[in-house]
């Protein structure tokens, strides 16, 4: 967490010492109708999530909630992963997810390419949110070996 606070202070944009709060406020102030973040002990078993779902942060479309594990609060990767979940919520809120799913179903031979487009849009939205939260440019390769949601 200290790494994120220092980066935000250097950017001159510290609104809060809590990175989760900073990302949540940045996302919710930029986009209408985004979910609340719910702190939980574990994600498996919530909203149909199983072991294949990211076990740190997950977006539940049916409840319009983002689940975040209590243990993730001090992880320096959490602000980005939370922003990523908000990126999916933006897509759902604005109909992009439904459109993308319809296209994937109609164009099965292009599924990998279409899913890649969806993922890149989510990554773009996540980058916007973490920057708006005051984290500036973060080298994600220093935080993740693989993309945290799709590998």
PDB file of N, CA, C and O in Angstrom, residues 39-120:
ATOM      1  N   UNK A  39     -16.422  -5.743   0.764  1.00  0.00           N
ATOM      2  CA  UNK A  39     -15.302  -6.504   1.312  1.00  0.00           C
ATOM      3  C   UNK A  39     -15.817  -7.838   1.833  1.00  0.00           C
ATOM      4  O   UNK A  39     -16.822  -7.885   2.552  1.00  0.00           O
ATOM      5  N   UNK A  40     -15.130  -8.907   1.439  1.00  0.00           N
ATOM      6  CA  UNK A  40     -15.553 -10.259   1.800  1.00  0.00           C
ATOM      7  C   UNK A  40     -14.343 -11.084   2.239  1.00  0.00           C
ATOM      8  O   UNK A  40     -13.201 -10.738   1.926  1.00  0.00           O
ATOM      9  N   UNK A  41     -14.616 -12.157   2.959  1.00  0.00           N
ATOM     10  CA  UNK A  41     -13.544 -13.068   3.370  1.00  0.00           C
ATOM     11  C   UNK A  41     -13.012 -13.866   2.193  1.00  0.00           C
ATOM     12  O   UNK A  41     -11.817 -14.107   2.088  1.00  0.00           O
ATOM     13  N   UNK A  42     -13.931 -14.315   1.314  1.00  0.00           N
ATOM     14  CA  UNK A  42     -13.543 -15.090   0.134  1.00  0.00           C
ATOM     15  C   UNK A  42     -14.555 -14.847  -0.968  1.00  0.00           C
ATOM     16  O   UNK A  42     -15.691 -14.461  -0.710  1.00  0.00           O
ATOM     17  N   UNK A  43     -14.127 -15.090  -2.194  1.00  0.00           N
ATOM     18  CA  UNK A  43     -14.990 -14.849  -3.349  1.00  0.00           C
ATOM     19  C   UNK A  43     -15.692 -16.125  -3.804  1.00  0.00           C
ATOM     20  O   UNK A  43     -16.852 -16.087  -4.204  1.00  0.00           O
ATOM     21  N   UNK A  44     -15.013 -17.256  -3.734  1.00  0.00           N
ATOM     22  CA  UNK A  44     -15.627 -18.519  -4.145  1.00  0.00           C
ATOM     23  C   UNK A  44     -16.935 -18.717  -3.389  1.00  0.00           C
ATOM     24  O   UNK A  44     -17.014 -18.523  -2.180  1.00  0.00           O
ATOM     25  N   UNK A  45     -17.984 -19.049  -4.145  1.00  0.00           N
ATOM     26  CA  UNK A  45     -19.289 -19.264  -3.546  1.00  0.00           C
ATOM     27  C   UNK A  45     -20.208 -18.052  -3.607  1.00  0.00           C
ATOM     28  O   UNK A  45     -21.403 -18.163  -3.380  1.00  0.00           O
ATOM     29  N   UNK A  46     -19.664 -16.879  -3.916  1.00  0.00           N
ATOM     30  CA  UNK A  46     -20.480 -15.674  -4.025  1.00  0.00           C
ATOM     31  C   UNK A  46     -20.893 -15.459  -5.474  1.00  0.00           C
ATOM     32  O   UNK A  46     -20.065 -15.542  -6.381  1.00  0.00           O
ATOM     33  N   UNK A  47     -22.150 -15.203  -5.698  1.00  0.00           N
ATOM     34  CA  UNK A  47     -22.662 -14.835  -7.030  1.00  0.00           C
ATOM     35  C   UNK A  47     -22.265 -15.860  -8.094  1.00  0.00           C
ATOM     36  O   UNK A  47     -21.945 -15.502  -9.225  1.00  0.00           O
ATOM     37  N   UNK A  48     -22.227 -17.123  -7.708  1.00  0.00           N
ATOM     38  CA  UNK A  48     -21.891 -18.172  -8.657  1.00  0.00           C
ATOM     39  C   UNK A  48     -20.409 -18.346  -8.925  1.00  0.00           C
ATOM     40  O   UNK A  48     -20.016 -19.124  -9.787  1.00  0.00           O
ATOM     41  N   UNK A  49     -19.557 -17.624  -8.214  1.00  0.00           N
ATOM     42  CA  UNK A  49     -18.104 -17.722  -8.440  1.00  0.00           C
ATOM     43  C   UNK A  49     -17.581 -19.062  -7.945  1.00  0.00           C
ATOM     44  O   UNK A  49     -17.953 -19.540  -6.882  1.00  0.00           O
ATOM     45  N   UNK A  50     -16.699 -19.646  -8.754  1.00  0.00           N
ATOM     46  CA  UNK A  50     -16.020 -20.873  -8.352  1.00  0.00           C
ATOM     47  C   UNK A  50     -14.515 -20.621  -8.356  1.00  0.00           C
ATOM     48  O   UNK A  50     -14.071 -19.477  -8.412  1.00  0.00           O
ATOM     49  N   UNK A  51     -13.739 -21.686  -8.332  1.00  0.00           N
ATOM     50  CA  UNK A  51     -12.277 -21.543  -8.253  1.00  0.00           C
ATOM     51  C   UNK A  51     -11.659 -20.984  -9.530  1.00  0.00           C
ATOM     52  O   UNK A  51     -10.507 -20.575  -9.529  1.00  0.00           O
ATOM     53  N   UNK A  52     -12.412 -20.925 -10.635  1.00  0.00           N
ATOM     54  CA  UNK A  52     -11.869 -20.379 -11.881  1.00  0.00           C
ATOM     55  C   UNK A  52     -11.933 -18.851 -11.930  1.00  0.00           C
ATOM     56  O   UNK A  52     -11.309 -18.237 -12.779  1.00  0.00           O
ATOM     57  N   UNK A  53     -12.671 -18.247 -11.008  1.00  0.00           N
ATOM     58  CA  UNK A  53     -12.809 -16.793 -10.940  1.00  0.00           C
ATOM     59  C   UNK A  53     -11.659 -16.234 -10.118  1.00  0.00           C
ATOM     60  O   UNK A  53     -11.193 -16.866  -9.163  1.00  0.00           O
ATOM     61  N   UNK A  54     -11.191 -15.059 -10.470  1.00  0.00           N
ATOM     62  CA  UNK A  54     -10.141 -14.409  -9.698  1.00  0.00           C
ATOM     63  C   UNK A  54     -10.560 -14.396  -8.227  1.00  0.00           C
ATOM     64  O   UNK A  54     -11.663 -13.961  -7.899  1.00  0.00           O
ATOM     65  N   UNK A  55      -9.676 -14.844  -7.341  1.00  0.00           N
ATOM     66  CA  UNK A  55     -10.015 -14.977  -5.926  1.00  0.00           C
ATOM     67  C   UNK A  55      -9.637 -13.751  -5.097  1.00  0.00           C
ATOM     68  O   UNK A  55      -9.704 -13.784  -3.870  1.00  0.00           O
ATOM     69  N   UNK A  56      -9.289 -12.652  -5.761  1.00  0.00           N
ATOM     70  CA  UNK A  56      -8.971 -11.409  -5.071  1.00  0.00           C
ATOM     71  C   UNK A  56     -10.069 -10.381  -5.263  1.00  0.00           C
ATOM     72  O   UNK A  56     -10.496  -9.731  -4.322  1.00  0.00           O
ATOM     73  N   UNK A  57     -10.516 -10.236  -6.513  1.00  0.00           N
ATOM     74  CA  UNK A  57     -11.568  -9.271  -6.835  1.00  0.00           C
ATOM     75  C   UNK A  57     -12.427  -9.852  -7.958  1.00  0.00           C
ATOM     76  O   UNK A  57     -11.903 -10.480  -8.875  1.00  0.00           O
ATOM     77  N   UNK A  58     -13.731  -9.669  -7.838  1.00  0.00           N
ATOM     78  CA  UNK A  58     -14.644 -10.181  -8.864  1.00  0.00           C
ATOM     79  C   UNK A  58     -15.843  -9.260  -8.976  1.00  0.00           C
ATOM     80  O   UNK A  58     -16.329  -8.726  -7.974  1.00  0.00           O
ATOM     81  N   UNK A  59     -16.323  -9.103 -10.201  1.00  0.00           N
ATOM     82  CA  UNK A  59     -17.511  -8.284 -10.455  1.00  0.00           C
ATOM     83  C   UNK A  59     -18.706  -9.208 -10.657  1.00  0.00           C
ATOM     84  O   UNK A  59     -18.672 -10.115 -11.490  1.00  0.00           O
ATOM     85  N   UNK A  60     -19.763  -8.986  -9.907  1.00  0.00           N
ATOM     86  CA  UNK A  60     -20.993  -9.756 -10.016  1.00  0.00           C
ATOM     87  C   UNK A  60     -22.003  -8.902 -10.775  1.00  0.00           C
ATOM     88  O   UNK A  60     -22.505  -7.913 -10.249  1.00  0.00           O
ATOM     89  N   UNK A  61     -22.274  -9.287 -12.015  1.00  0.00           N
ATOM     90  CA  UNK A  61     -23.187  -8.497 -12.847  1.00  0.00           C
ATOM     91  C   UNK A  61     -24.619  -8.556 -12.335  1.00  0.00           C
ATOM     92  O   UNK A  61     -25.325  -7.550 -12.395  1.00  0.00           O
ATOM     93  N   UNK A  62     -25.054  -9.710 -11.824  1.00  0.00           N
ATOM     94  CA  UNK A  62     -26.447  -9.833 -11.403  1.00  0.00           C
ATOM     95  C   UNK A  62     -26.760  -8.981 -10.168  1.00  0.00           C
ATOM     96  O   UNK A  62     -27.879  -8.511 -10.021  1.00  0.00           O
ATOM     97  N   UNK A  63     -25.777  -8.772  -9.319  1.00  0.00           N
ATOM     98  CA  UNK A  63     -25.981  -7.944  -8.120  1.00  0.00           C
ATOM     99  C   UNK A  63     -25.411  -6.533  -8.293  1.00  0.00           C
ATOM    100  O   UNK A  63     -25.569  -5.694  -7.418  1.00  0.00           O
ATOM    101  N   UNK A  64     -24.701  -6.308  -9.390  1.00  0.00           N
ATOM    102  CA  UNK A  64     -23.978  -5.060  -9.608  1.00  0.00           C
ATOM    103  C   UNK A  64     -23.141  -4.714  -8.370  1.00  0.00           C
ATOM    104  O   UNK A  64     -23.258  -3.637  -7.788  1.00  0.00           O
ATOM    105  N   UNK A  65     -22.297  -5.656  -7.981  1.00  0.00           N
ATOM    106  CA  UNK A  65     -21.377  -5.484  -6.860  1.00  0.00           C
ATOM    107  C   UNK A  65     -20.002  -5.977  -7.261  1.00  0.00           C
ATOM    108  O   UNK A  65     -19.879  -6.900  -8.076  1.00  0.00           O
ATOM    109  N   UNK A  66     -18.997  -5.356  -6.674  1.00  0.00           N
ATOM    110  CA  UNK A  66     -17.634  -5.856  -6.817  1.00  0.00           C
ATOM    111  C   UNK A  66     -17.237  -6.430  -5.473  1.00  0.00           C
ATOM    112  O   UNK A  66     -17.350  -5.762  -4.444  1.00  0.00           O
ATOM    113  N   UNK A  67     -16.803  -7.682  -5.495  1.00  0.00           N
ATOM    114  CA  UNK A  67     -16.326  -8.333  -4.281  1.00  0.00           C
ATOM    115  C   UNK A  67     -14.811  -8.187  -4.219  1.00  0.00           C
ATOM    116  O   UNK A  67     -14.110  -8.439  -5.202  1.00  0.00           O
ATOM    117  N   UNK A  68     -14.330  -7.781  -3.067  1.00  0.00           N
ATOM    118  CA  UNK A  68     -12.896  -7.626  -2.836  1.00  0.00           C
ATOM    119  C   UNK A  68     -12.566  -8.313  -1.522  1.00  0.00           C
ATOM    120  O   UNK A  68     -13.207  -8.044  -0.497  1.00  0.00           O
ATOM    121  N   UNK A  69     -11.576  -9.200  -1.550  1.00  0.00           N
ATOM    122  CA  UNK A  69     -11.229  -9.900  -0.315  1.00  0.00           C
ATOM    123  C   UNK A  69     -10.520  -8.960   0.653  1.00  0.00           C
ATOM    124  O   UNK A  69      -9.770  -8.067   0.241  1.00  0.00           O
ATOM    125  N   UNK A  70     -10.773  -9.180   1.913  1.00  0.00           N
ATOM    126  CA  UNK A  70     -10.142  -8.371   2.960  1.00  0.00           C
ATOM    127  C   UNK A  70      -8.626  -8.444   2.868  1.00  0.00           C
ATOM    128  O   UNK A  70      -7.933  -7.454   3.083  1.00  0.00           O
ATOM    129  N   UNK A  71      -8.104  -9.615   2.517  1.00  0.00           N
ATOM    130  CA  UNK A  71      -6.654  -9.789   2.437  1.00  0.00           C
ATOM    131  C   UNK A  71      -6.022  -8.986   1.295  1.00  0.00           C
ATOM    132  O   UNK A  71      -4.819  -8.773   1.285  1.00  0.00           O
ATOM    133  N   UNK A  72      -6.816  -8.523   0.349  1.00  0.00           N
ATOM    134  CA  UNK A  72      -6.289  -7.796  -0.808  1.00  0.00           C
ATOM    135  C   UNK A  72      -6.070  -6.313  -0.531  1.00  0.00           C
ATOM    136  O   UNK A  72      -5.442  -5.627  -1.337  1.00  0.00           O
ATOM    137  N   UNK A  73      -6.563  -5.809   0.569  1.00  0.00           N
ATOM    138  CA  UNK A  73      -6.524  -4.369   0.811  1.00  0.00           C
ATOM    139  C   UNK A  73      -5.120  -3.779   0.804  1.00  0.00           C
ATOM    140  O   UNK A  73      -4.944  -2.642   0.408  1.00  0.00           O
ATOM    141  N   UNK A  74      -4.133  -4.522   1.246  1.00  0.00           N
ATOM    142  CA  UNK A  74      -2.765  -3.993   1.304  1.00  0.00           C
ATOM    143  C   UNK A  74      -1.879  -4.488   0.164  1.00  0.00           C
ATOM    144  O   UNK A  74      -0.685  -4.217   0.148  1.00  0.00           O
ATOM    145  N   UNK A  75      -2.441  -5.185  -0.786  1.00  0.00           N
ATOM    146  CA  UNK A  75      -1.694  -5.698  -1.934  1.00  0.00           C
ATOM    147  C   UNK A  75      -1.512  -4.567  -2.950  1.00  0.00           C
ATOM    148  O   UNK A  75      -2.489  -3.940  -3.360  1.00  0.00           O
ATOM    149  N   UNK A  76      -0.298  -4.269  -3.385  1.00  0.00           N
ATOM    150  CA  UNK A  76      -0.087  -3.175  -4.340  1.00  0.00           C
ATOM    151  C   UNK A  76      -0.735  -3.422  -5.702  1.00  0.00           C
ATOM    152  O   UNK A  76      -0.897  -2.497  -6.483  1.00  0.00           O
ATOM    153  N   UNK A  77      -1.153  -4.656  -5.974  1.00  0.00           N
ATOM    154  CA  UNK A  77      -1.822  -4.957  -7.236  1.00  0.00           C
ATOM    155  C   UNK A  77      -3.317  -4.644  -7.196  1.00  0.00           C
ATOM    156  O   UNK A  77      -3.965  -4.533  -8.228  1.00  0.00           O
ATOM    157  N   UNK A  78      -3.863  -4.495  -6.006  1.00  0.00           N
ATOM    158  CA  UNK A  78      -5.306  -4.339  -5.840  1.00  0.00           C
ATOM    159  C   UNK A  78      -5.886  -3.125  -6.553  1.00  0.00           C
ATOM    160  O   UNK A  78      -6.937  -3.254  -7.190  1.00  0.00           O
ATOM    161  N   UNK A  79      -5.281  -1.947  -6.508  1.00  0.00           N
ATOM    162  CA  UNK A  79      -5.903  -0.818  -7.214  1.00  0.00           C
ATOM    163  C   UNK A  79      -6.139  -1.100  -8.694  1.00  0.00           C
ATOM    164  O   UNK A  79      -7.210  -0.792  -9.226  1.00  0.00           O
ATOM    165  N   UNK A  80      -5.167  -1.732  -9.353  1.00  0.00           N
ATOM    166  CA  UNK A  80      -5.364  -2.047 -10.765  1.00  0.00           C
ATOM    167  C   UNK A  80      -6.450  -3.111 -10.933  1.00  0.00           C
ATOM    168  O   UNK A  80      -7.319  -2.993 -11.801  1.00  0.00           O
ATOM    169  N   UNK A  81      -6.412  -4.172 -10.130  1.00  0.00           N
ATOM    170  CA  UNK A  81      -7.411  -5.230 -10.276  1.00  0.00           C
ATOM    171  C   UNK A  81      -8.817  -4.706 -10.007  1.00  0.00           C
ATOM    172  O   UNK A  81      -9.772  -5.080 -10.680  1.00  0.00           O
ATOM    173  N   UNK A  82      -8.943  -3.809  -9.045  1.00  0.00           N
ATOM    174  CA  UNK A  82     -10.239  -3.200  -8.763  1.00  0.00           C
ATOM    175  C   UNK A  82     -10.681  -2.334  -9.938  1.00  0.00           C
ATOM    176  O   UNK A  82     -11.845  -2.386 -10.359  1.00  0.00           O
ATOM    177  N   UNK A  83      -9.762  -1.555 -10.498  1.00  0.00           N
ATOM    178  CA  UNK A  83     -10.085  -0.733 -11.666  1.00  0.00           C
ATOM    179  C   UNK A  83     -10.495  -1.617 -12.843  1.00  0.00           C
ATOM    180  O   UNK A  83     -11.400  -1.260 -13.610  1.00  0.00           O
ATOM    181  N   UNK A  84      -9.872  -2.755 -12.987  1.00  0.00           N
ATOM    182  CA  UNK A  84     -10.234  -3.709 -14.034  1.00  0.00           C
ATOM    183  C   UNK A  84     -11.690  -4.167 -13.844  1.00  0.00           C
ATOM    184  O   UNK A  84     -12.463  -4.205 -14.811  1.00  0.00           O
ATOM    185  N   UNK A  85     -12.054  -4.510 -12.618  1.00  0.00           N
ATOM    186  CA  UNK A  85     -13.435  -4.927 -12.344  1.00  0.00           C
ATOM    187  C   UNK A  85     -14.403  -3.788 -12.664  1.00  0.00           C
ATOM    188  O   UNK A  85     -15.476  -4.017 -13.241  1.00  0.00           O
ATOM    189  N   UNK A  86     -14.025  -2.563 -12.319  1.00  0.00           N
ATOM    190  CA  UNK A  86     -14.868  -1.420 -12.675  1.00  0.00           C
ATOM    191  C   UNK A  86     -14.964  -1.273 -14.193  1.00  0.00           C
ATOM    192  O   UNK A  86     -16.000  -0.869 -14.716  1.00  0.00           O
ATOM    193  N   UNK A  87     -13.907  -1.619 -14.920  1.00  0.00           N
ATOM    194  CA  UNK A  87     -13.952  -1.577 -16.378  1.00  0.00           C
ATOM    195  C   UNK A  87     -15.028  -2.493 -16.931  1.00  0.00           C
ATOM    196  O   UNK A  87     -15.764  -2.121 -17.852  1.00  0.00           O
ATOM    197  N   UNK A  88     -15.137  -3.680 -16.357  1.00  0.00           N
ATOM    198  CA  UNK A  88     -16.211  -4.589 -16.772  1.00  0.00           C
ATOM    199  C   UNK A  88     -17.577  -4.005 -16.418  1.00  0.00           C
ATOM    200  O   UNK A  88     -18.522  -4.102 -17.193  1.00  0.00           O
ATOM    201  N   UNK A  89     -17.676  -3.375 -15.263  1.00  0.00           N
ATOM    202  CA  UNK A  89     -18.949  -2.774 -14.861  1.00  0.00           C
ATOM    203  C   UNK A  89     -19.348  -1.653 -15.821  1.00  0.00           C
ATOM    204  O   UNK A  89     -20.531  -1.506 -16.139  1.00  0.00           O
ATOM    205  N   UNK A  90     -18.383  -0.886 -16.300  1.00  0.00           N
ATOM    206  CA  UNK A  90     -18.667   0.158 -17.287  1.00  0.00           C
ATOM    207  C   UNK A  90     -19.222  -0.485 -18.552  1.00  0.00           C
ATOM    208  O   UNK A  90     -20.212  -0.016 -19.121  1.00  0.00           O
ATOM    209  N   UNK A  91     -18.598  -1.566 -19.000  1.00  0.00           N
ATOM    210  CA  UNK A  91     -19.086  -2.252 -20.199  1.00  0.00           C
ATOM    211  C   UNK A  91     -20.521  -2.752 -20.015  1.00  0.00           C
ATOM    212  O   UNK A  91     -21.350  -2.606 -20.913  1.00  0.00           O
ATOM    213  N   UNK A  92     -20.817  -3.317 -18.866  1.00  0.00           N
ATOM    214  CA  UNK A  92     -22.167  -3.816 -18.610  1.00  0.00           C
ATOM    215  C   UNK A  92     -23.151  -2.656 -18.558  1.00  0.00           C
ATOM    216  O   UNK A  92     -24.202  -2.683 -19.188  1.00  0.00           O
ATOM    217  N   UNK A  93     -22.791  -1.621 -17.836  1.00  0.00           N
ATOM    218  CA  UNK A  93     -23.678  -0.459 -17.652  1.00  0.00           C
ATOM    219  C   UNK A  93     -24.037   0.201 -18.978  1.00  0.00           C
ATOM    220  O   UNK A  93     -25.141   0.703 -19.150  1.00  0.00           O
ATOM    221  N   UNK A  94     -23.122   0.209 -19.906  1.00  0.00           N
ATOM    222  CA  UNK A  94     -23.339   0.913 -21.168  1.00  0.00           C
ATOM    223  C   UNK A  94     -23.655  -0.016 -22.343  1.00  0.00           C
ATOM    224  O   UNK A  94     -23.615   0.397 -23.491  1.00  0.00           O
ATOM    225  N   UNK A  95     -23.966  -1.288 -22.050  1.00  0.00           N
ATOM    226  CA  UNK A  95     -24.434  -2.210 -23.081  1.00  0.00           C
ATOM    227  C   UNK A  95     -23.353  -2.848 -23.932  1.00  0.00           C
ATOM    228  O   UNK A  95     -23.658  -3.630 -24.833  1.00  0.00           O
ATOM    229  N   UNK A  96     -22.109  -2.543 -23.664  1.00  0.00           N
ATOM    230  CA  UNK A  96     -21.023  -3.102 -24.467  1.00  0.00           C
ATOM    231  C   UNK A  96     -20.916  -4.611 -24.239  1.00  0.00           C
ATOM    232  O   UNK A  96     -20.703  -5.370 -25.185  1.00  0.00           O
ATOM    233  N   UNK A  97     -21.097  -5.047 -23.015  1.00  0.00           N
ATOM    234  CA  UNK A  97     -20.964  -6.475 -22.709  1.00  0.00           C
ATOM    235  C   UNK A  97     -22.028  -7.290 -23.444  1.00  0.00           C
ATOM    236  O   UNK A  97     -21.722  -8.347 -24.005  1.00  0.00           O
ATOM    237  N   UNK A  98     -23.253  -6.808 -23.453  1.00  0.00           N
ATOM    238  CA  UNK A  98     -24.327  -7.525 -24.167  1.00  0.00           C
ATOM    239  C   UNK A  98     -24.053  -7.569 -25.665  1.00  0.00           C
ATOM    240  O   UNK A  98     -24.237  -8.599 -26.312  1.00  0.00           O
ATOM    241  N   UNK A  99     -23.626  -6.461 -26.219  1.00  0.00           N
ATOM    242  CA  UNK A  99     -23.310  -6.410 -27.647  1.00  0.00           C
ATOM    243  C   UNK A  99     -22.162  -7.365 -27.968  1.00  0.00           C
ATOM    244  O   UNK A  99     -22.222  -8.123 -28.938  1.00  0.00           O
ATOM    245  N   UNK A 100     -21.129  -7.335 -27.141  1.00  0.00           N
ATOM    246  CA  UNK A 100     -19.964  -8.194 -27.370  1.00  0.00           C
ATOM    247  C   UNK A 100     -20.357  -9.669 -27.300  1.00  0.00           C
ATOM    248  O   UNK A 100     -19.945 -10.472 -28.145  1.00  0.00           O
ATOM    249  N   UNK A 101     -21.169 -10.029 -26.315  1.00  0.00           N
ATOM    250  CA  UNK A 101     -21.593 -11.418 -26.188  1.00  0.00           C
ATOM    251  C   UNK A 101     -22.410 -11.854 -27.411  1.00  0.00           C
ATOM    252  O   UNK A 101     -22.213 -12.957 -27.935  1.00  0.00           O
ATOM    253  N   UNK A 102     -23.279 -10.990 -27.889  1.00  0.00           N
ATOM    254  CA  UNK A 102     -24.069 -11.317 -29.087  1.00  0.00           C
ATOM    255  C   UNK A 102     -23.153 -11.525 -30.292  1.00  0.00           C
ATOM    256  O   UNK A 102     -23.363 -12.452 -31.087  1.00  0.00           O
ATOM    257  N   UNK A 103     -22.136 -10.682 -30.436  1.00  0.00           N
ATOM    258  CA  UNK A 103     -21.204 -10.821 -31.546  1.00  0.00           C
ATOM    259  C   UNK A 103     -20.398 -12.111 -31.433  1.00  0.00           C
ATOM    260  O   UNK A 103     -20.164 -12.798 -32.431  1.00  0.00           O
ATOM    261  N   UNK A 104     -19.983 -12.453 -30.220  1.00  0.00           N
ATOM    262  CA  UNK A 104     -19.225 -13.690 -30.009  1.00  0.00           C
ATOM    263  C   UNK A 104     -20.081 -14.899 -30.385  1.00  0.00           C
ATOM    264  O   UNK A 104     -19.599 -15.824 -31.045  1.00  0.00           O
ATOM    265  N   UNK A 105     -21.341 -14.870 -30.000  1.00  0.00           N
ATOM    266  CA  UNK A 105     -22.238 -15.993 -30.323  1.00  0.00           C
ATOM    267  C   UNK A 105     -22.484 -16.108 -31.823  1.00  0.00           C
ATOM    268  O   UNK A 105     -22.632 -17.196 -32.344  1.00  0.00           O
ATOM    269  N   UNK A 106     -22.534 -14.977 -32.518  1.00  0.00           N
ATOM    270  CA  UNK A 106     -22.779 -14.983 -33.960  1.00  0.00           C
ATOM    271  C   UNK A 106     -21.523 -15.299 -34.770  1.00  0.00           C
ATOM    272  O   UNK A 106     -21.618 -15.770 -35.897  1.00  0.00           O
ATOM    273  N   UNK A 107     -20.364 -15.006 -34.210  1.00  0.00           N
ATOM    274  CA  UNK A 107     -19.110 -15.111 -34.964  1.00  0.00           C
ATOM    275  C   UNK A 107     -18.115 -15.988 -34.211  1.00  0.00           C
ATOM    276  O   UNK A 107     -17.023 -15.560 -33.865  1.00  0.00           O
ATOM    277  N   UNK A 108     -18.491 -17.226 -33.951  1.00  0.00           N
ATOM    278  CA  UNK A 108     -17.662 -18.145 -33.157  1.00  0.00           C
ATOM    279  C   UNK A 108     -16.248 -18.291 -33.712  1.00  0.00           C
ATOM    280  O   UNK A 108     -15.304 -18.460 -32.946  1.00  0.00           O
ATOM    281  N   UNK A 109     -16.091 -18.220 -35.015  1.00  0.00           N
ATOM    282  CA  UNK A 109     -14.755 -18.375 -35.596  1.00  0.00           C
ATOM    283  C   UNK A 109     -13.846 -17.192 -35.236  1.00  0.00           C
ATOM    284  O   UNK A 109     -12.632 -17.301 -35.345  1.00  0.00           O
ATOM    285  N   UNK A 110     -14.430 -16.099 -34.784  1.00  0.00           N
ATOM    286  CA  UNK A 110     -13.657 -14.910 -34.410  1.00  0.00           C
ATOM    287  C   UNK A 110     -13.679 -14.655 -32.906  1.00  0.00           C
ATOM    288  O   UNK A 110     -13.321 -13.574 -32.452  1.00  0.00           O
ATOM    289  N   UNK A 111     -14.073 -15.653 -32.148  1.00  0.00           N
ATOM    290  CA  UNK A 111     -14.258 -15.472 -30.706  1.00  0.00           C
ATOM    291  C   UNK A 111     -13.006 -14.953 -30.006  1.00  0.00           C
ATOM    292  O   UNK A 111     -13.082 -14.023 -29.200  1.00  0.00           O
ATOM    293  N   UNK A 112     -11.866 -15.523 -30.280  1.00  0.00           N
ATOM    294  CA  UNK A 112     -10.636 -15.084 -29.604  1.00  0.00           C
ATOM    295  C   UNK A 112     -10.354 -13.612 -29.884  1.00  0.00           C
ATOM    296  O   UNK A 112     -10.011 -12.846 -28.970  1.00  0.00           O
ATOM    297  N   UNK A 113     -10.502 -13.193 -31.125  1.00  0.00           N
ATOM    298  CA  UNK A 113     -10.263 -11.798 -31.488  1.00  0.00           C
ATOM    299  C   UNK A 113     -11.263 -10.884 -30.785  1.00  0.00           C
ATOM    300  O   UNK A 113     -10.896  -9.846 -30.233  1.00  0.00           O
ATOM    301  N   UNK A 114     -12.543 -11.272 -30.770  1.00  0.00           N
ATOM    302  CA  UNK A 114     -13.576 -10.451 -30.143  1.00  0.00           C
ATOM    303  C   UNK A 114     -13.366 -10.349 -28.636  1.00  0.00           C
ATOM    304  O   UNK A 114     -13.487  -9.263 -28.056  1.00  0.00           O
ATOM    305  N   UNK A 115     -13.024 -11.460 -28.003  1.00  0.00           N
ATOM    306  CA  UNK A 115     -12.738 -11.412 -26.557  1.00  0.00           C
ATOM    307  C   UNK A 115     -11.515 -10.539 -26.279  1.00  0.00           C
ATOM    308  O   UNK A 115     -11.454  -9.847 -25.269  1.00  0.00           O
ATOM    309  N   UNK A 116     -10.556 -10.572 -27.176  1.00  0.00           N
ATOM    310  CA  UNK A 116      -9.393  -9.702 -27.037  1.00  0.00           C
ATOM    311  C   UNK A 116      -9.767  -8.233 -27.087  1.00  0.00           C
ATOM    312  O   UNK A 116      -9.228  -7.416 -26.328  1.00  0.00           O
ATOM    313  N   UNK A 117     -10.693  -7.877 -27.959  1.00  0.00           N
ATOM    314  CA  UNK A 117     -11.159  -6.490 -28.040  1.00  0.00           C
ATOM    315  C   UNK A 117     -11.845  -6.066 -26.746  1.00  0.00           C
ATOM    316  O   UNK A 117     -11.622  -4.960 -26.240  1.00  0.00           O
ATOM    317  N   UNK A 118     -12.663  -6.950 -26.206  1.00  0.00           N
ATOM    318  CA  UNK A 118     -13.343  -6.659 -24.939  1.00  0.00           C
ATOM    319  C   UNK A 118     -12.311  -6.451 -23.840  1.00  0.00           C
ATOM    320  O   UNK A 118     -12.386  -5.486 -23.068  1.00  0.00           O
ATOM    321  N   UNK A 119     -11.340  -7.344 -23.764  1.00  0.00           N
ATOM    322  CA  UNK A 119     -10.311  -7.252 -22.725  1.00  0.00           C
ATOM    323  C   UNK A 119      -9.498  -5.972 -22.862  1.00  0.00           C
ATOM    324  O   UNK A 119      -9.229  -5.286 -21.870  1.00  0.00           O
ATOM    325  N   UNK A 120      -9.127  -5.615 -24.088  1.00  0.00           N
ATOM    326  CA  UNK A 120      -8.343  -4.389 -24.271  1.00  0.00           C
ATOM    327  C   UNK A 120      -9.135  -3.150 -23.875  1.00  0.00           C
ATOM    328  O   UNK A 120      -8.588  -2.206 -23.315  1.00  0.00           O
TER     329      UNK A 120
END
